[in-house]
Tab-separated table of C-alpha atoms in Angstrom:
chain	number	residue	atom	x	y	z
A	1	MET	CA	13.549	-135.409	-83.610
A	2	ASP	CA	16.668	-134.204	-84.992
A	3	ILE	CA	20.204	-135.775	-85.851
A	4	ILE	CA	23.197	-133.628	-86.429
A	5	PRO	CA	26.863	-134.136	-87.068
A	6	LEU	CA	29.927	-133.222	-85.317
A	7	PRO	CA	32.784	-133.512	-87.386
A	8	LYS	CA	35.452	-131.971	-85.738
A	9	LEU	CA	34.749	-134.644	-82.587
A	10	GLN	CA	34.068	-137.828	-84.843
A	11	LEU	CA	30.648	-137.790	-83.146
A	12	PHE	CA	26.834	-137.197	-83.973
A	13	ALA	CA	24.293	-135.799	-81.768
A	14	THR	CA	20.634	-137.047	-81.657
A	15	CYS	CA	17.536	-135.970	-79.842
A	16	SER	CA	14.045	-137.380	-79.342
A	17	LEU	CA	10.877	-137.147	-77.457
A	18	ASP	CA	12.146	-139.059	-74.656
A	19	LYS	CA	13.747	-135.845	-73.220
A	20	THR	CA	17.060	-136.943	-74.118
A	21	VAL	CA	20.123	-135.723	-76.196
A	22	ILE	CA	22.462	-138.349	-76.890
A	23	LEU	CA	26.020	-137.999	-78.496
A	24	TRP	CA	27.386	-141.123	-80.584
A	25	THR	CA	30.876	-141.828	-81.911
A	26	THR	CA	30.686	-142.036	-85.620
A	27	ASN	CA	33.493	-145.058	-84.961
A	28	GLY	CA	31.257	-147.851	-84.053
A	29	ASN	CA	27.972	-145.627	-83.154
A	30	LYS	CA	28.378	-146.193	-79.251
A	31	VAL	CA	26.968	-143.990	-77.055
A	32	GLU	CA	29.411	-141.119	-76.076
A	33	LYS	CA	27.096	-139.070	-73.613
A	34	VAL	CA	23.581	-138.706	-72.356
A	35	TYR	CA	22.274	-135.066	-71.792
A	36	ARG	CA	18.756	-135.336	-69.428
A	37	GLU	CA	18.155	-131.464	-69.077
A	38	HIS	CA	15.283	-131.047	-70.604
A	39	THR	CA	11.716	-131.913	-68.879
A	40	ARG	CA	9.698	-132.520	-71.965
A	41	GLY	CA	10.387	-133.599	-75.471
A	42	VAL	CA	13.733	-132.212	-77.457
A	43	THR	CA	13.124	-131.103	-80.893
A	44	SER	CA	15.912	-129.441	-82.650
A	45	LEU	CA	19.757	-129.453	-82.269
A	46	THR	CA	22.484	-126.951	-83.786
A	47	PHE	CA	26.077	-126.893	-83.656
A	48	ASN	CA	29.029	-124.124	-83.518
A	49	GLU	CA	31.935	-125.734	-84.653
A	50	PRO	CA	34.406	-122.832	-83.715
A	51	LEU	CA	33.171	-122.654	-80.356
A	52	ILE	CA	32.599	-126.187	-79.949
A	53	LEU	CA	29.085	-125.712	-78.258
A	54	LEU	CA	25.810	-128.032	-78.884
A	55	ILE	CA	22.378	-126.201	-78.475
A	56	SER	CA	19.330	-128.077	-77.844
A	57	ALA	CA	15.832	-126.883	-77.821
A	58	GLY	CA	12.203	-128.461	-77.393
A	59	TYR	CA	8.418	-128.534	-75.601
A	60	ASP	CA	9.786	-127.328	-72.457
A	61	HIS	CA	10.015	-123.622	-73.817
A	62	GLN	CA	13.910	-123.804	-72.739
A	63	ILE	CA	17.459	-123.854	-74.961
A	64	CYS	CA	20.112	-125.757	-73.522
A	65	ILE	CA	24.089	-124.907	-73.909
A	66	HIS	CA	26.199	-128.145	-74.029
A	67	ASN	CA	30.117	-128.337	-74.384
A	68	PRO	CA	30.153	-131.882	-75.702
A	69	TYR	CA	33.594	-132.539	-73.134
A	70	ILE	CA	31.505	-131.745	-70.264
A	71	LYS	CA	28.551	-134.199	-68.548
A	72	THR	CA	25.870	-131.460	-67.842
A	73	ALA	CA	24.550	-128.290	-69.802
A	74	ILE	CA	26.684	-125.244	-69.280
A	75	PHE	CA	23.773	-122.679	-69.503
A	76	LYS	CA	20.073	-122.346	-69.840
A	77	ILE	CA	17.790	-119.760	-71.823
A	78	GLN	CA	14.197	-119.737	-70.660
A	79	GLN	CA	12.736	-116.434	-72.544
A	80	HIS	CA	10.260	-118.576	-75.017
A	81	MET	CA	6.781	-118.732	-73.651
A	82	TYR	CA	5.578	-121.698	-76.249
A	83	PRO	CA	7.404	-124.698	-77.186
A	84	ILE	CA	10.649	-124.437	-79.120
A	85	LEU	CA	10.267	-125.759	-82.947
A	86	SER	CA	14.065	-125.121	-84.218
A	87	VAL	CA	17.187	-123.671	-83.096
A	88	LYS	CA	19.903	-122.705	-85.750
A	89	VAL	CA	23.748	-121.253	-85.775
A	90	ILE	CA	24.048	-118.594	-88.090
A	91	GLU	CA	27.492	-119.529	-89.903
A	92	ASN	CA	30.293	-116.664	-89.701
A	93	THR	CA	28.394	-114.713	-87.167
A	94	ASN	CA	28.315	-114.930	-83.123
A	95	HIS	CA	24.565	-115.594	-83.291
A	96	PHE	CA	22.063	-118.316	-83.143
A	97	VAL	CA	18.241	-118.168	-83.899
A	98	SER	CA	15.427	-119.866	-82.185
A	99	LEU	CA	11.686	-120.372	-83.478
A	100	ASP	CA	8.940	-121.176	-81.375
A	101	SER	CA	5.324	-122.377	-82.143
A	102	SER	CA	3.874	-118.893	-81.849
A	103	GLY	CA	6.116	-117.358	-84.331
A	104	ILE	CA	8.408	-115.652	-82.326
A	105	LEU	CA	11.871	-115.661	-83.661
A	106	LYS	CA	14.987	-114.717	-81.397
A	107	VAL	CA	18.197	-113.751	-82.250
A	108	TRP	CA	21.163	-114.786	-79.502
A	109	ASP	CA	24.544	-113.687	-78.894
A	110	PHE	CA	27.082	-116.576	-78.143
A	111	LYS	CA	29.216	-114.656	-76.064
A	112	LYS	CA	26.844	-113.719	-73.261
A	113	PHE	CA	23.836	-116.007	-74.262
A	114	THR	CA	21.699	-112.777	-74.475
A	115	ASN	CA	18.734	-111.952	-76.824
A	116	VAL	CA	19.774	-109.507	-79.263
A	117	GLN	CA	16.825	-108.912	-81.128
A	118	THR	CA	13.099	-110.368	-81.306
A	119	PHE	CA	10.604	-110.425	-83.770
A	120	THR	CA	7.398	-112.368	-85.024
A	121	VAL	CA	6.501	-114.049	-88.301
A	122	GLU	CA	2.964	-114.729	-87.223
A	123	THR	CA	-0.101	-112.518	-88.063
A	124	ASP	CA	-2.882	-111.615	-85.922
A	125	ASP	CA	-5.234	-112.382	-88.918
A	126	GLU	CA	-6.848	-116.043	-88.411
A	127	MET	CA	-7.688	-116.480	-91.923
A	128	HIS	CA	-4.117	-115.922	-93.054
A	129	LYS	CA	-2.117	-117.647	-90.052
A	130	PHE	CA	1.395	-118.401	-91.181
A	131	TYR	CA	2.052	-121.493	-88.849
A	132	PRO	CA	5.477	-121.583	-88.470
A	133	GLN	CA	7.283	-125.340	-88.684
A	134	CYS	CA	10.634	-125.069	-89.287
A	135	LEU	CA	13.908	-122.341	-89.977
A	136	ASN	CA	17.127	-122.718	-91.790
A	137	SER	CA	19.719	-120.047	-93.244
A	138	ILE	CA	21.085	-119.683	-96.571
A	139	PRO	CA	24.638	-118.456	-96.320
A	140	LYS	CA	24.917	-116.143	-99.339
A	141	PRO	CA	23.539	-113.459	-99.250
A	142	LEU	CA	22.709	-114.312	-95.685
A	143	LYS	CA	18.795	-115.186	-95.373
A	144	LEU	CA	17.010	-116.702	-92.853
A	145	VAL	CA	14.244	-118.864	-94.325
A	146	ILE	CA	11.076	-119.916	-92.139
A	147	GLY	CA	8.727	-122.371	-93.453
A	148	GLY	CA	5.060	-122.578	-92.757
A	149	ARG	CA	2.018	-122.667	-94.856
A	150	SER	CA	4.495	-120.914	-97.050
A	151	LEU	CA	7.973	-119.597	-97.071
A	152	SER	CA	9.118	-116.312	-95.557
A	153	PHE	CA	12.748	-114.740	-95.975
A	154	PHE	CA	14.404	-112.398	-93.997
A	155	GLU	CA	17.753	-110.976	-95.084
A	156	TYR	CA	19.804	-111.205	-91.926
A	157	ASP	CA	21.778	-107.694	-92.127
A	158	LYS	CA	19.299	-105.590	-94.214
A	159	ASN	CA	17.912	-102.805	-92.316
A	160	TYR	CA	14.163	-102.442	-92.673
A	161	ASN	CA	13.720	-99.034	-90.943
A	162	PRO	CA	16.652	-96.607	-92.191
A	163	THR	CA	14.892	-93.621	-91.013
A	164	SER	CA	15.043	-94.815	-87.412
A	165	VAL	CA	18.141	-97.467	-87.009
A	166	ASP	CA	21.545	-97.265	-88.274
A	167	ASP	CA	23.519	-100.135	-90.210
A	168	SER	CA	26.608	-98.545	-88.474
A	169	VAL	CA	27.562	-97.665	-84.984
A	170	VAL	CA	26.865	-93.873	-84.084
A	171	VAL	CA	30.492	-92.537	-83.387
A	172	ALA	CA	29.241	-88.949	-81.810
A	173	VAL	CA	26.185	-87.227	-81.151
A	174	GLY	CA	25.656	-83.281	-81.536
A	175	TYR	CA	23.309	-81.020	-80.267
A	176	ARG	CA	22.187	-77.753	-82.329
A	177	PRO	CA	19.941	-75.377	-79.809
A	178	SER	CA	19.568	-72.869	-82.797
A	179	ASN	CA	16.948	-75.221	-84.464
A	180	ASN	CA	16.332	-77.739	-81.696
A	181	THR	CA	17.919	-80.664	-83.541
A	182	ILE	CA	20.327	-83.326	-83.197
A	183	VAL	CA	22.966	-84.817	-85.298
A	184	THR	CA	24.352	-88.104	-85.364
A	185	PRO	CA	27.114	-89.714	-87.582
A	186	ALA	CA	26.897	-93.329	-88.314
A	187	GLY	CA	29.178	-94.891	-91.202
A	188	ASN	CA	28.749	-92.691	-94.500
A	189	ARG	CA	25.836	-91.248	-93.155
A	190	ILE	CA	24.586	-88.093	-91.116
A	191	LYS	CA	21.288	-88.062	-89.652
A	192	VAL	CA	19.351	-84.860	-88.350
A	193	TRP	CA	16.773	-85.680	-85.921
A	194	ASN	CA	14.051	-83.258	-84.424
A	195	ALA	CA	14.827	-83.364	-80.825
A	196	LEU	CA	11.280	-82.627	-79.685
A	197	THR	CA	9.703	-85.231	-81.709
A	198	GLY	CA	12.557	-87.645	-82.182
A	199	GLU	CA	11.700	-88.026	-86.011
A	200	VAL	CA	14.566	-87.812	-88.739
A	201	ASN	CA	14.322	-84.375	-90.384
A	202	LYS	CA	17.149	-85.107	-93.041
A	203	ILE	CA	19.555	-87.674	-94.152
A	204	PHE	CA	23.075	-86.739	-95.673
């Protein structure tokens, strides 16, 4: 179902519906290693070259993290409820993303293998279902591209809700009892929040 190069190791990896992930040598095309961690067909592979980690995913709803020097998976993630269609390393970040058949896209952190964000690309409207099939990334500007009945683009670092979320880390918090507000400085902005409702009153 997928084939990717591992140039640093002079290998390439394949996966298929027979539940295996196979590492092959580029010199002679000999089988170097066979992983049998998945219980159903494997649909997608991606490789993080700096960390030397191979990621596989498939119909068994799980993501397996492999170190090509080790015979078994070093970590397994089981948080998707539907078959996984695609996994992709986001270059120059510590993240990789996974997309399942229900339209759920999850962003994962390589350091702890934890989920840092989850959102859906599917709609509840039966007349306008997206039916996601594949996923890729564009490096500059960094975007995720999801293919289905059409193409959906998501800017990777864009804040889609600036009144609720900050792009930068909040470095301090101050409470003003005189008018029941909370002040948070982040980056080059200061937000004044209503302490009773949690809404942003003003952004400087």
